XYZ file of C-alpha atoms in Angstrom:
782
model
C -32.679 29.903 -23.508
C -29.743 32.303 -21.796
C -30.521 30.737 -18.770
C -29.945 27.053 -20.404
C -26.874 28.448 -21.856
C -25.379 29.726 -18.586
C -26.233 26.785 -16.825
C -24.428 24.394 -19.744
C -21.417 26.719 -19.533
C -21.354 26.257 -16.054
C -21.764 22.757 -15.896
C -18.990 22.071 -18.640
C -16.604 24.754 -16.933
C -17.323 22.530 -13.528
C -16.748 19.048 -15.543
C -13.403 20.204 -16.629
C -11.729 20.969 -13.292
C -9.713 18.567 -11.319
C -12.219 19.023 -8.455
C -14.646 16.890 -10.455
C -12.491 14.426 -11.237
C -11.795 13.996 -7.349
C -15.550 14.301 -6.192
C -15.969 11.445 -8.990
C -13.495 9.328 -8.015
C -14.960 9.323 -4.306
C -17.813 6.818 -5.706
C -15.104 4.664 -7.484
C -12.951 4.275 -4.774
C -15.744 3.193 -2.715
C -16.822 0.634 -5.117
C -13.291 -0.767 -5.951
C -12.970 -0.923 -2.094
C -9.662 1.192 -2.485
C -7.768 1.905 0.988
C -4.142 2.720 2.211
C -4.411 -0.408 4.242
C -4.041 -4.173 4.155
C -7.581 -4.755 6.265
C -6.794 -7.523 8.201
C -5.357 -7.732 11.711
C -2.427 -5.231 12.268
C -3.834 -3.763 8.815
C -0.674 -2.597 7.626
C -0.515 0.269 5.041
C 0.182 -0.819 1.696
C 1.289 0.944 -1.602
C -1.724 2.225 -3.192
C -1.793 5.754 -3.661
C -0.527 5.849 -7.040
C -3.671 3.686 -8.056
C -6.241 6.252 -6.650
C -4.154 9.182 -8.506
C -4.592 7.081 -11.567
C -8.368 6.841 -11.243
C -8.644 10.843 -10.740
C -6.345 11.193 -14.013
C -8.619 8.701 -15.646
C -11.712 10.508 -14.960
C -10.232 14.075 -15.466
C -9.321 12.702 -19.115
C -12.747 11.246 -19.691
C -11.265 7.761 -20.495
C -14.049 5.693 -22.108
C -15.591 3.381 -19.664
C -14.477 0.053 -21.329
C -10.616 0.875 -21.684
C -11.108 2.502 -18.054
C -12.097 -0.918 -16.689
C -10.202 -3.146 -19.087
C -6.883 -1.353 -17.870
C -8.076 -2.450 -14.260
C -8.772 -6.359 -14.547
C -6.065 -6.725 -17.054
C -3.566 -3.810 -17.871
C -0.614 -5.947 -17.401
C -1.778 -8.305 -19.937
C -1.867 -6.034 -22.962
C 0.882 -5.692 -25.156
C 3.621 -3.618 -23.960
C 1.354 -2.171 -20.951
C 2.024 1.557 -20.123
C 2.878 2.729 -16.797
C -1.008 3.856 -16.308
C -2.368 0.518 -17.366
C 0.279 -1.330 -14.848
C -0.725 1.133 -12.038
C -4.413 0.566 -13.050
C -4.021 -3.296 -12.812
C -3.240 -2.700 -9.068
C -7.053 -2.800 -8.859
C -6.506 -6.408 -8.573
C -4.118 -5.992 -5.529
C -5.897 -3.723 -3.306
C -7.624 -6.646 -1.616
C -7.802 -7.393 1.882
C -4.805 -9.335 2.869
C -3.797 -11.149 5.963
C -0.454 -11.511 7.865
C -1.951 -13.092 10.983
C 0.423 -15.771 12.660
C -1.456 -19.005 12.337
C -3.411 -18.069 8.937
C -3.515 -20.800 6.392
C -2.081 -20.345 2.916
C -4.424 -21.985 0.965
C -7.838 -21.171 3.063
C -6.652 -17.383 2.499
C -5.880 -17.961 -1.202
C -9.248 -18.912 -1.620
C -10.588 -15.844 0.636
C -8.845 -13.646 -2.279
C -10.491 -15.656 -5.034
C -14.015 -15.186 -3.296
C -13.356 -11.550 -2.855
C -11.892 -11.082 -6.522
C -15.240 -12.601 -7.483
C -17.310 -10.446 -5.441
C -15.543 -7.400 -6.867
C -16.082 -8.331 -10.249
C -19.665 -9.178 -9.833
C -20.529 -5.829 -7.881
C -18.393 -3.419 -9.433
C -19.316 -3.969 -12.978
C -21.979 -6.769 -13.154
C -24.480 -5.819 -10.360
C -24.543 -9.106 -9.196
C -24.237 -11.043 -5.519
C -21.981 -13.564 -6.808
C -20.523 -14.361 -3.273
C -23.680 -15.986 -2.902
C -22.599 -18.950 -4.825
C -19.619 -19.380 -2.973
C -21.221 -22.746 -1.145
C -24.012 -23.585 -3.126
C -25.351 -22.387 -6.486
C -27.015 -19.266 -6.193
C -30.840 -19.834 -4.733
C -32.453 -16.933 -6.936
C -30.221 -16.003 -9.688
C -28.955 -18.260 -12.457
C -25.380 -18.019 -11.506
C -24.190 -21.508 -10.421
C -20.835 -22.803 -7.795
C -19.500 -23.880 -10.766
C -19.869 -20.020 -12.532
C -18.355 -18.828 -9.100
C -15.282 -20.942 -9.209
C -14.610 -20.811 -12.810
C -14.587 -17.180 -12.528
C -12.112 -17.300 -9.498
C -10.044 -19.074 -12.172
C -9.599 -16.018 -13.922
C -7.061 -14.952 -11.221
C -4.926 -17.634 -10.691
C -2.752 -16.016 -12.902
C -1.873 -13.361 -10.415
C 1.370 -13.253 -8.171
C -0.111 -12.865 -4.801
C 0.323 -14.968 -1.468
C -2.406 -15.875 0.746
C -0.645 -15.036 3.969
C 2.123 -12.041 4.029
C 4.784 -11.614 6.867
C 4.323 -8.529 8.990
C 6.134 -5.627 7.232
C 5.910 -7.108 3.526
C 5.958 -4.734 0.895
C 3.609 -7.031 -1.228
C 5.517 -7.417 -4.254
C 4.959 -6.900 -7.139
C 5.517 -3.430 -7.290
C 5.568 -1.039 -9.758
C 7.650 2.254 -9.483
C 6.222 5.456 -10.211
C 9.053 8.157 -11.204
C 8.286 11.795 -11.028
C 9.776 12.289 -14.925
C 9.769 10.036 -17.994
C 13.680 9.620 -18.591
C 13.923 7.921 -15.113
C 10.875 5.704 -15.731
C 12.023 4.788 -19.134
C 15.201 3.941 -17.549
C 13.797 2.065 -14.941
C 12.360 -0.183 -17.483
C 15.417 -0.407 -19.575
C 17.306 -1.569 -15.892
C 14.709 -4.057 -15.118
C 14.502 -5.633 -18.591
C 18.210 -6.053 -18.831
C 18.218 -7.708 -15.271
C 15.507 -9.981 -16.485
C 17.557 -11.035 -19.404
C 20.526 -11.354 -17.721
C 18.789 -13.643 -14.868
C 17.426 -16.122 -18.059
C 21.359 -16.221 -19.734
C 22.619 -17.153 -16.049
C 19.622 -19.390 -15.478
C 20.257 -21.087 -18.642
C 23.841 -21.822 -17.456
C 23.711 -25.991 -16.330
C 24.440 -26.190 -12.590
C 24.913 -30.139 -12.848
C 28.147 -29.775 -10.207
C 25.919 -28.059 -7.506
C 25.923 -31.057 -5.621
C 29.701 -31.441 -5.580
C 30.400 -27.742 -4.854
C 27.999 -27.913 -1.703
C 29.779 -30.926 -0.522
C 33.108 -29.100 -0.617
C 31.783 -26.282 0.376
C 30.268 -27.860 3.489
C 33.234 -29.971 4.350
C 35.493 -26.718 4.985
C 32.692 -24.774 6.799
C 33.500 -24.885 10.858
C 30.650 -25.662 13.066
C 30.720 -22.525 15.257
C 28.434 -21.642 17.603
C 26.097 -18.684 16.565
C 26.310 -15.534 17.955
C 23.702 -13.068 19.758
C 22.439 -11.091 17.289
C 20.087 -7.841 17.162
C 17.237 -6.740 15.114
C 15.940 -4.123 12.859
C 12.369 -4.238 11.461
C 12.546 -4.363 7.806
C 9.545 -1.994 7.180
C 8.302 1.531 5.732
C 7.213 2.884 9.520
C 7.271 6.541 10.487
C 9.282 7.932 13.582
C 9.158 7.808 16.280
C 7.818 4.298 16.716
C 8.752 1.532 19.686
C 8.481 -2.158 18.899
C 7.897 -4.729 22.204
C 7.153 -8.102 23.370
C 6.682 -10.589 20.636
C 7.462 -9.201 16.941
C 8.407 -10.719 13.727
C 11.229 -9.140 11.463
C 10.813 -11.321 8.530
C 11.165 -9.820 4.806
C 14.039 -9.324 2.336
C 12.560 -7.571 -0.868
C 9.442 -8.782 0.123
C 10.184 -12.505 0.738
C 10.805 -14.495 4.033
C 13.808 -14.370 5.927
C 13.563 -15.860 9.312
C 11.310 -15.731 11.991
C 11.578 -15.140 15.791
C 10.686 -14.128 19.027
C 11.999 -11.070 21.130
C 13.871 -12.801 23.968
C 17.419 -12.922 25.202
C 18.275 -15.886 23.183
C 18.259 -15.088 19.662
C 17.473 -12.075 17.273
C 17.100 -11.575 13.396
C 18.335 -8.210 12.329
C 18.230 -6.778 8.864
C 18.609 -2.764 8.499
C 16.113 -0.924 7.495
C 16.894 3.226 7.664
C 18.413 5.581 5.420
C 19.529 9.374 5.944
C 17.553 11.122 2.885
C 20.854 13.029 2.225
C 23.875 10.238 2.235
C 23.453 8.999 5.613
C 22.070 5.636 6.649
C 20.930 5.325 10.346
C 19.253 2.355 11.817
C 17.929 3.288 15.305
C 19.385 1.841 18.463
C 19.512 -0.649 20.915
C 19.555 -0.749 24.650
C 20.690 -3.007 26.940
C 21.906 -3.278 30.771
C 24.461 -6.057 30.376
C 28.070 -5.948 31.362
C 29.661 -6.210 28.404
C 33.386 -6.047 26.752
C 32.988 -5.563 23.341
C 30.297 -4.404 20.397
C 30.848 -5.554 16.990
C 29.006 -4.489 13.646
C 29.168 -6.425 10.189
C 29.473 -4.142 7.453
C 29.340 -4.768 3.562
C 31.305 -2.247 1.675
C 30.438 -2.054 -1.907
C 33.942 -2.063 -3.626
C 33.185 -0.011 -6.803
C 30.965 2.456 -4.353
C 33.339 3.001 -1.119
C 31.737 5.291 1.623
C 33.842 8.132 3.017
C 32.956 7.250 6.628
C 31.308 4.623 8.535
C 30.654 4.836 12.384
C 28.412 4.368 15.473
C 27.225 6.186 18.231
C 26.623 4.847 21.669
C 24.375 7.273 23.837
C 22.173 7.042 27.176
C 19.439 4.375 26.045
C 16.117 5.353 27.937
C 12.922 3.532 26.881
C 11.896 4.403 23.631
C 14.581 6.974 23.596
C 17.788 6.041 21.585
C 20.248 7.096 19.261
C 21.056 10.940 18.361
C 21.524 13.988 20.655
C 20.253 12.523 23.787
C 22.634 13.976 26.832
C 25.399 11.333 27.086
C 26.546 9.957 23.979
C 30.155 8.405 22.216
C 30.368 8.385 18.674
C 33.000 6.410 16.671
C 33.909 6.462 13.353
C 36.461 5.084 10.453
C 37.336 7.208 7.417
C 36.989 10.717 7.146
C 34.375 13.176 8.098
C 35.246 15.921 5.638
C 31.840 17.494 5.558
C 31.949 17.789 9.292
C 28.285 16.367 9.789
C 29.271 14.611 12.656
C 29.996 18.038 14.601
C 27.195 19.661 12.908
C 24.561 17.001 14.022
C 25.746 17.342 17.707
C 24.860 21.085 19.326
C 26.717 20.265 22.313
C 29.675 18.551 20.470
C 32.738 17.796 22.635
C 35.979 16.380 21.623
C 35.678 13.609 23.834
C 32.492 12.647 22.254
C 33.546 12.286 19.003
C 36.462 9.453 18.099
C 38.179 8.589 14.795
C 38.946 5.017 15.525
C 40.960 4.862 12.352
C 41.011 4.427 8.488
C 38.306 2.661 6.573
C 39.678 -0.972 6.158
C 40.937 -1.419 2.393
C 38.729 -4.459 2.002
C 35.405 -4.876 0.227
C 32.511 -7.144 0.989
C 31.692 -8.122 4.560
C 33.944 -6.742 7.290
C 33.350 -6.502 10.761
C 34.108 -3.562 12.908
C 34.774 -3.804 16.819
C 35.121 -0.948 19.681
C 36.002 -2.396 23.146
C 33.419 -1.353 26.081
C 34.821 -1.619 29.580
C 32.163 -2.034 31.905
C 28.539 -0.880 32.568
C 28.983 2.030 33.901
C 31.453 4.539 31.829
C 32.191 8.119 31.943
C 31.401 9.881 28.897
C 32.298 13.564 28.816
C 32.271 13.789 32.617
C 28.945 12.509 33.316
C 27.805 8.939 33.898
C 25.417 6.797 32.223
C 24.212 3.099 33.117
C 22.826 2.056 29.897
C 24.107 2.401 26.231
C 21.752 2.521 23.044
C 23.524 2.388 19.323
C 23.029 4.069 16.054
C 24.706 3.322 12.839
C 25.597 5.682 10.136
C 27.875 5.885 6.970
C 28.210 8.897 4.625
C 28.531 8.366 0.648
C 28.612 4.939 -0.914
C 26.822 1.591 -0.827
C 26.827 0.196 2.981
C 25.021 -3.061 4.007
C 24.634 -3.605 7.733
C 24.803 -7.185 8.725
C 24.969 -8.730 12.349
C 25.721 -6.709 15.284
C 25.530 -6.460 18.869
C 27.631 -8.111 22.052
C 30.614 -10.398 21.273
C 29.515 -12.054 24.456
C 26.392 -11.844 25.659
C 23.148 -9.698 25.690
C 20.629 -8.753 28.498
C 17.114 -10.508 29.388
C 15.400 -7.261 28.424
C 16.651 -6.266 25.024
C 14.473 -3.522 23.207
C 14.129 -2.405 19.765
C 13.225 1.207 19.259
C 13.067 2.984 16.147
C 13.456 6.639 17.254
C 13.406 10.082 15.173
C 16.427 12.239 15.252
C 16.817 15.613 15.659
C 19.144 16.252 12.746
C 17.171 14.926 9.906
C 13.999 12.949 9.106
C 14.895 9.328 8.115
C 12.768 6.976 6.467
C 12.814 3.141 6.388
C 13.040 0.488 3.303
C 13.823 -3.093 3.657
C 17.454 -4.214 3.094
C 18.837 -4.747 -0.579
C 18.468 -8.553 -0.962
C 21.639 -8.655 -3.210
C 23.733 -7.411 0.227
C 21.555 -10.008 2.427
C 22.019 -12.977 0.395
C 25.655 -12.286 0.249
C 26.250 -12.500 3.962
C 28.369 -15.364 4.870
C 26.046 -16.612 7.919
C 23.242 -16.681 5.730
C 25.133 -19.153 3.202
C 26.245 -20.931 5.833
C 22.815 -21.596 7.221
C 21.426 -22.602 4.209
C 24.065 -24.970 3.158
C 23.743 -26.436 6.662
C 19.972 -27.255 5.504
C 19.344 -30.163 3.751
C 18.406 -29.486 0.056
C 14.970 -31.279 0.406
C 14.227 -29.115 3.218
C 15.330 -25.475 2.126
C 12.531 -23.053 1.144
C 12.516 -21.205 -1.999
C 14.520 -18.305 -0.487
C 17.115 -20.943 0.845
C 17.663 -22.595 -2.351
C 18.099 -19.098 -4.119
C 20.686 -18.393 -1.771
C 22.608 -21.263 -2.179
C 22.281 -21.157 -5.963
C 23.109 -17.773 -6.340
C 26.220 -18.485 -4.097
C 27.271 -21.241 -6.401
C 27.011 -18.812 -9.530
C 28.736 -16.354 -7.742
C 31.949 -18.792 -7.765
C 31.223 -20.372 -10.981
C 29.767 -17.578 -13.007
C 31.755 -14.680 -11.799
C 31.185 -12.073 -14.714
C 27.837 -12.400 -15.400
C 26.814 -12.373 -11.650
C 28.617 -9.386 -11.025
C 27.017 -7.660 -13.801
C 23.711 -8.733 -12.304
C 24.697 -7.109 -8.954
C 25.873 -4.224 -10.761
C 22.514 -3.390 -12.431
C 20.436 -4.497 -9.441
C 22.278 -2.003 -7.322
C 21.402 0.498 -9.816
C 17.919 -0.083 -10.349
C 17.375 -0.229 -6.300
C 19.120 3.024 -5.899
C 16.863 4.571 -8.705
C 13.917 3.063 -7.173
C 14.503 4.430 -3.612
C 13.429 7.898 -5.048
C 10.261 6.759 -6.856
C 6.631 5.875 -5.540
C 5.951 2.257 -5.219
C 2.614 0.771 -6.135
C 0.562 -2.574 -6.087
C 0.288 -4.177 -9.732
C -0.873 -7.423 -11.215
C 1.789 -9.419 -12.734
C 1.448 -12.700 -14.275
C 2.367 -15.660 -12.496
C 4.942 -18.463 -14.137
C 3.902 -20.891 -11.827
C 0.911 -22.866 -12.506
C -2.013 -22.660 -9.967
C -5.608 -24.135 -9.718
C -8.713 -23.653 -8.792
C -11.211 -26.378 -7.472
C -14.914 -26.514 -6.687
C -15.364 -26.596 -3.062
C -18.033 -28.578 -1.847
C -20.128 -26.080 0.887
C -17.160 -23.715 0.309
C -14.834 -25.797 2.309
C -11.088 -25.730 1.201
C -10.391 -28.725 3.022
C -12.479 -30.651 0.763
C -10.866 -31.660 -1.953
C -13.299 -34.083 -3.601
C -14.726 -31.233 -6.029
C -12.963 -31.196 -9.626
C -10.468 -28.747 -10.931
C -12.335 -26.268 -12.614
C -10.900 -23.978 -15.262
C -11.377 -20.160 -16.167
C -14.827 -19.816 -17.695
C -17.546 -17.051 -18.326
C -20.822 -17.572 -16.488
C -22.848 -20.198 -18.429
C -26.045 -17.981 -18.852
C -24.143 -15.035 -20.368
C -21.203 -16.410 -22.073
C -22.595 -17.554 -25.156
C -20.236 -18.898 -27.485
C -17.372 -17.502 -25.562
C -15.358 -20.412 -24.382
C -11.547 -21.415 -23.716
C -9.809 -24.564 -24.705
C -6.945 -26.503 -23.219
C -4.407 -24.833 -25.639
C -5.849 -21.101 -25.573
C -7.304 -20.643 -22.092
C -9.047 -17.743 -21.426
C -7.481 -14.923 -19.007
C -8.241 -11.718 -17.348
C -7.727 -9.989 -20.622
C -10.667 -12.266 -22.150
C -12.836 -11.818 -18.952
C -12.267 -7.836 -19.214
C -13.017 -7.820 -23.327
C -16.000 -9.665 -22.893
C -17.828 -7.687 -20.206
C -17.816 -5.242 -22.790
C -19.074 -7.195 -25.892
C -22.111 -6.210 -27.519
C -23.635 -9.195 -26.414
C -23.311 -8.647 -22.514
C -26.597 -7.059 -21.253
C -25.177 -6.018 -17.774
C -22.411 -3.713 -17.699
C -23.771 -0.877 -19.392
C -27.262 -0.890 -17.601
C -25.524 -1.269 -13.930
C -23.378 1.944 -14.751
C -26.404 3.911 -16.306
C -28.387 3.136 -13.152
C -25.953 4.386 -11.047
C -25.250 7.351 -12.798
C -28.945 7.859 -12.526
C -28.920 7.683 -8.860
C -26.007 9.607 -8.836
C -27.975 12.949 -10.193
C -31.363 12.023 -9.156
C -31.281 10.735 -5.965
C -32.332 7.383 -6.405
C -31.821 4.792 -9.189
C -33.732 3.452 -11.909
C -33.537 0.333 -9.875
C -32.538 1.473 -6.644
C -30.395 -1.692 -5.568
C -27.449 -0.513 -7.203
C -25.605 -3.675 -5.643
C -28.081 -6.183 -6.818
C -29.639 -6.014 -10.678
C -30.625 -9.679 -10.027
C -34.357 -11.226 -9.324
C -33.943 -10.142 -5.841
C -33.183 -6.331 -6.697
C -35.674 -3.758 -6.919
C -37.524 -4.038 -10.586
C -37.055 -0.924 -12.534
C -39.370 1.900 -12.717
C -38.866 2.472 -16.045
C -36.955 -0.695 -17.752
C -37.345 1.140 -21.664
C -35.710 4.055 -20.100
C -32.902 1.852 -18.692
C -32.216 0.047 -21.595
C -32.307 3.144 -23.940
C -29.915 4.941 -21.845
C -27.713 1.602 -21.708
C -27.854 1.675 -25.517
C -26.817 5.508 -25.652
C -23.715 4.915 -23.151
C -22.545 1.971 -25.239
C -23.083 3.505 -28.647
C -21.196 6.968 -27.562
C -17.787 4.824 -27.204
C -18.526 4.230 -23.346
C -18.146 8.233 -23.020
C -19.069 9.079 -19.162
C -19.251 12.377 -19.236
C -21.828 12.610 -22.898
C -24.027 10.895 -20.193
C -23.584 12.670 -17.637
C -24.378 15.778 -19.725
C -27.221 13.995 -21.045
C -28.714 13.466 -17.744
C -28.012 16.999 -16.280
C -29.832 18.480 -19.646
C -33.193 17.190 -18.984
C -35.979 18.974 -17.363
C -36.055 16.618 -14.796
C -32.861 17.145 -13.295
C -33.557 20.966 -13.245
C -36.300 20.409 -11.173
C -36.834 21.990 -7.422
C -36.778 19.496 -4.741
C -39.535 20.889 -2.899
C -42.599 18.710 -3.398
C -46.478 19.822 -3.424
C -48.520 18.299 -1.090
C -49.995 16.035 -3.670
C -46.532 14.910 -4.752
C -45.542 14.254 -1.243
C -49.065 12.153 -1.024
C -48.922 10.350 -4.516
C -45.175 9.797 -4.630
C -43.585 10.405 -1.273
C -40.312 8.123 -2.822
C -40.014 10.695 -5.812
C -40.203 7.402 -8.225
C -41.839 9.288 -10.696
C -39.230 12.508 -10.766
C -41.710 14.815 -10.926
C -39.412 17.012 -8.856
C -36.080 16.723 -7.975
C -34.591 14.566 -4.951
C -32.931 15.986 -1.385
C -29.379 15.304 -1.077
C -27.201 14.912 2.225
C -23.790 15.734 1.319
C -21.271 13.025 1.624
C -18.754 12.916 4.403
C -16.082 14.275 2.197
C -18.267 16.859 0.756
C -19.215 17.947 4.229
C -15.528 18.065 5.414
C -14.492 19.998 1.909
C -17.166 22.511 2.104
C -16.326 23.871 5.327
C -13.016 24.380 4.285
C -13.946 26.102 1.320
C -16.100 28.228 2.510
C -13.384 29.423 4.945
C -10.722 29.694 2.384
C -9.016 26.689 3.471
C -9.198 24.084 1.048
C -5.775 23.580 -0.694
C -6.350 23.701 -4.461
C -3.048 22.153 -6.508
C -3.068 21.380 -10.674
C -0.831 18.279 -9.466
C -2.259 15.123 -7.933
C -0.971 13.977 -4.791
C -0.217 10.311 -4.537
C 0.398 10.197 -0.765
C -2.081 10.208 1.711
C -2.392 12.970 4.592
C -3.385 13.008 8.169
C -5.972 15.600 9.508
C -6.842 16.022 13.012
C -8.486 13.409 14.709
C -8.970 12.492 18.901
C -5.495 11.666 19.971
C -6.125 8.400 21.647
C -8.856 6.964 18.804
C -6.236 5.022 16.650
C -3.490 4.365 18.948
C -6.241 2.907 21.755
C -7.965 1.038 18.935
C -4.831 -0.728 17.563
C -3.235 -1.289 20.839
C -6.303 -3.174 22.363
C -8.017 -4.194 19.442
C -5.653 -5.619 17.063
C -2.462 -5.417 19.233
C -0.557 -3.455 16.621
C 2.053 -0.589 17.735
C 3.568 0.107 14.479
C 1.301 2.648 13.100
C 0.953 6.204 15.053
C -1.456 8.884 13.415
C 1.198 11.784 12.966
C -0.991 14.807 12.252
C 0.371 16.546 8.937
C 1.318 20.230 8.625
C -1.526 22.740 8.068
C -1.038 23.180 4.399
C -1.483 19.161 3.860
C -4.267 19.033 6.341
C -6.456 20.943 3.984
C -6.392 18.750 0.728
C -9.848 17.274 0.186
C -11.083 14.558 2.308
C -10.367 12.078 -1.128
C -6.551 11.969 0.181
C -7.036 11.465 3.789
C -5.298 8.323 5.112
C -7.875 5.234 4.746
C -7.135 2.441 7.557
C -9.629 -0.090 6.611
C -10.371 -1.031 10.588
C -10.017 2.692 11.933
C -11.340 5.235 9.461
C -11.124 9.059 10.611
C -13.860 9.292 13.035
C -15.525 12.062 11.318
C -15.505 10.138 8.355
C -17.150 7.404 9.780
C -19.664 9.348 11.534
C -21.276 10.526 8.426
C -21.456 6.838 6.741
C -18.350 6.345 5.208
C -17.602 2.987 4.583
C -14.335 0.712 5.999
C -14.009 -0.246 2.217
C -13.323 -3.878 3.257
C -15.929 -4.579 0.390
C -17.026 -2.971 -2.413
C -19.754 -0.595 -1.691
C -21.935 0.539 -4.692
C -24.461 2.848 -2.440
C -23.474 4.389 0.956
C -25.790 4.273 3.823
C -27.430 7.166 4.986
C -27.913 7.895 8.824
C -28.902 10.459 10.927
C -27.293 10.310 14.525
C -26.279 12.908 17.556
C -22.700 11.873 16.523
C -22.978 14.051 13.409
C -23.777 17.114 15.344
C -20.922 16.489 17.983
C -18.346 15.550 14.977
C -19.448 19.162 13.593
C -19.064 20.946 16.835
C -15.613 19.443 18.116
C -13.876 18.494 14.973
C -10.659 20.758 14.815
C -11.163 21.153 11.172
C -14.841 22.528 11.513
C -13.706 24.590 14.493
C -11.001 26.115 12.530
C -12.810 26.424 9.457
C -15.818 28.276 11.491
C -12.856 30.691 13.099
C -11.035 31.567 9.728
C -14.540 32.244 8.271
C -15.790 34.544 11.040
C -12.449 36.257 10.855
C -13.005 36.906 6.762
C -16.130 38.160 7.453
C -15.380 40.444 10.106
C -12.018 41.602 8.467
C -13.237 44.509 6.013
C -14.202 47.661 7.757
C -15.944 49.345 5.236
C -18.974 47.432 5.147
C -22.650 46.952 7.421
C -23.870 44.112 9.480
C -26.216 43.362 6.651
C -23.919 42.875 3.725
C -21.325 40.768 6.133
C -24.709 38.512 6.526
C -25.356 38.374 3.013
């Protein structure tokens, strides 16, 4: 009929739009428990935005469900994986990860294994696999051996049980804005790996003799007091205080310390977007004689200028453009940037110390200070802060601070400047490892007591002297790759580990009980049929993913179409979407469920085909208003004699308000970053500070144009999701969610009344209604 044709035309047009894919993606992100943060303790940001963008692209392009799933479970294991397949493999990495002090590595590794098993069970199999962690499943034919054998599929992942605060959680893939850069990234990475293999193949038989000689020549000097940078990506402004840890260089542990007067560890972490590098400042109230900074200068890419500024350091406000300051620099400020950055520029405040030293590598620069109280530009200040900068070239920052002593109340502060926005990144490991004091410390440690990082530092130092040409080439390539990736978007990805790991069947789930047998990757016995691995040819994640979509697997298609039925008819054929086992609801029409599952499989796992099929039915197009008889006979609408009534999701409620007001941002590109819409000012800060002890994340409200993106792009902090989203039943995504709960609470009404987004949407909508002058009130209301 003409009516049907209009409906089908509207439906097909809607399904072809990016907004449809964004709407559908929310359900999948709930299911795979996607978030912007790690989940535990301080709930730190993780690199996951590109995975969300990939999900939207895959749905928008109607990627077949089998390939969509295989790419996520094992995209890194296919032959010559594409960028999209690597990004998709990030599914295995968006788990809850821990960086809590005192967390036990082995315990956390088994927790990660459990999360992988629960995710596979919930997302694809519709099974409560987590019930078999401590014993055989009480109701379904899924044993504890099946549980740990399924966990063993993920032993090949490169992942840690416990991370350090600020850790980037390698491995990462870097998403570039153009294909040429992406291709060059792969070429450089491949060349670096080949060169590392070549270097590693060279014998190091005389390493022990070399160590003995070097250690004998080293003078055992007393360690200096150092200051510290945070190696993490934190938005400004930020203040860290009290006891904290600064531990990572390219994702690997360096050193840990408490913030006290005795010792600090420091690795630089900030860069000017236009070429200036500015770690923030340190304040001190101590009488001192000289500041020093150690810098590393690349002989092939020398900077034009290196300098630092001393300023009035008040608590939490250090660095640029405070009222009193002095700037010292070596080299040439040919661009005049120093003068431009000081609106109150005074010749007394900007001093050229001299030419840049001719040396390359690590050098020390000094500026003497006379006393605690110093006259600067006719004004007096009693405390000093420091900020470091350079223009052009490649510079690494090493030790810095006082050559004599420091005070008892040193504060690390990361402060936003008035010159340019700046961002942070960890120090390049190649620069860090070449610091003389780092090599010396590693050499002083007995070989059997060294950790992996110290061992690699010693070996690299040995190779620097014995394999000069190869190591020089390696450093050059690493530097090129590092610079290229600074402008790319990192994303967590899966990577096959070269280190053998094993999974033990734990008695009662106790990781300390080592009496259970070691198990290998194997499919659930009641479903596997003849699919078995061998010692010579063990099963891996790719085998698991492909088995899921084998014709002999009865679960995957049924689970998917049941959830799709729930989406379009208000309840599933079996309404327990997360549990298709014996404790789940029996299907109201099992023959229909089987037919739909076969249709889905035979269509080539075409999701859009199934959506068109369901929405073309008479049942879907019925009115949701029930008759008195239907209300009495079938209050739960299991017979589908009418359409169900739907409550919009948290995202749809907010997006609908923005759309009605004409504020909803529409774009043809998919953002990879998350945005920060309005939320109550003390909500995040207070909960972080009191509940979790985390002070390094502050909700910085996005500009208005970014706030109006769909709610899908809201920053998702697992322990503190946006309060309006929480009020309307959005999950925390700490666990996989197949179906959101629906509540009706006074808090929802308060959110609609007070959330600035809804207030602003109402105001703008009212202005749009009242703006035309040539229509009457009745037309305005309509």
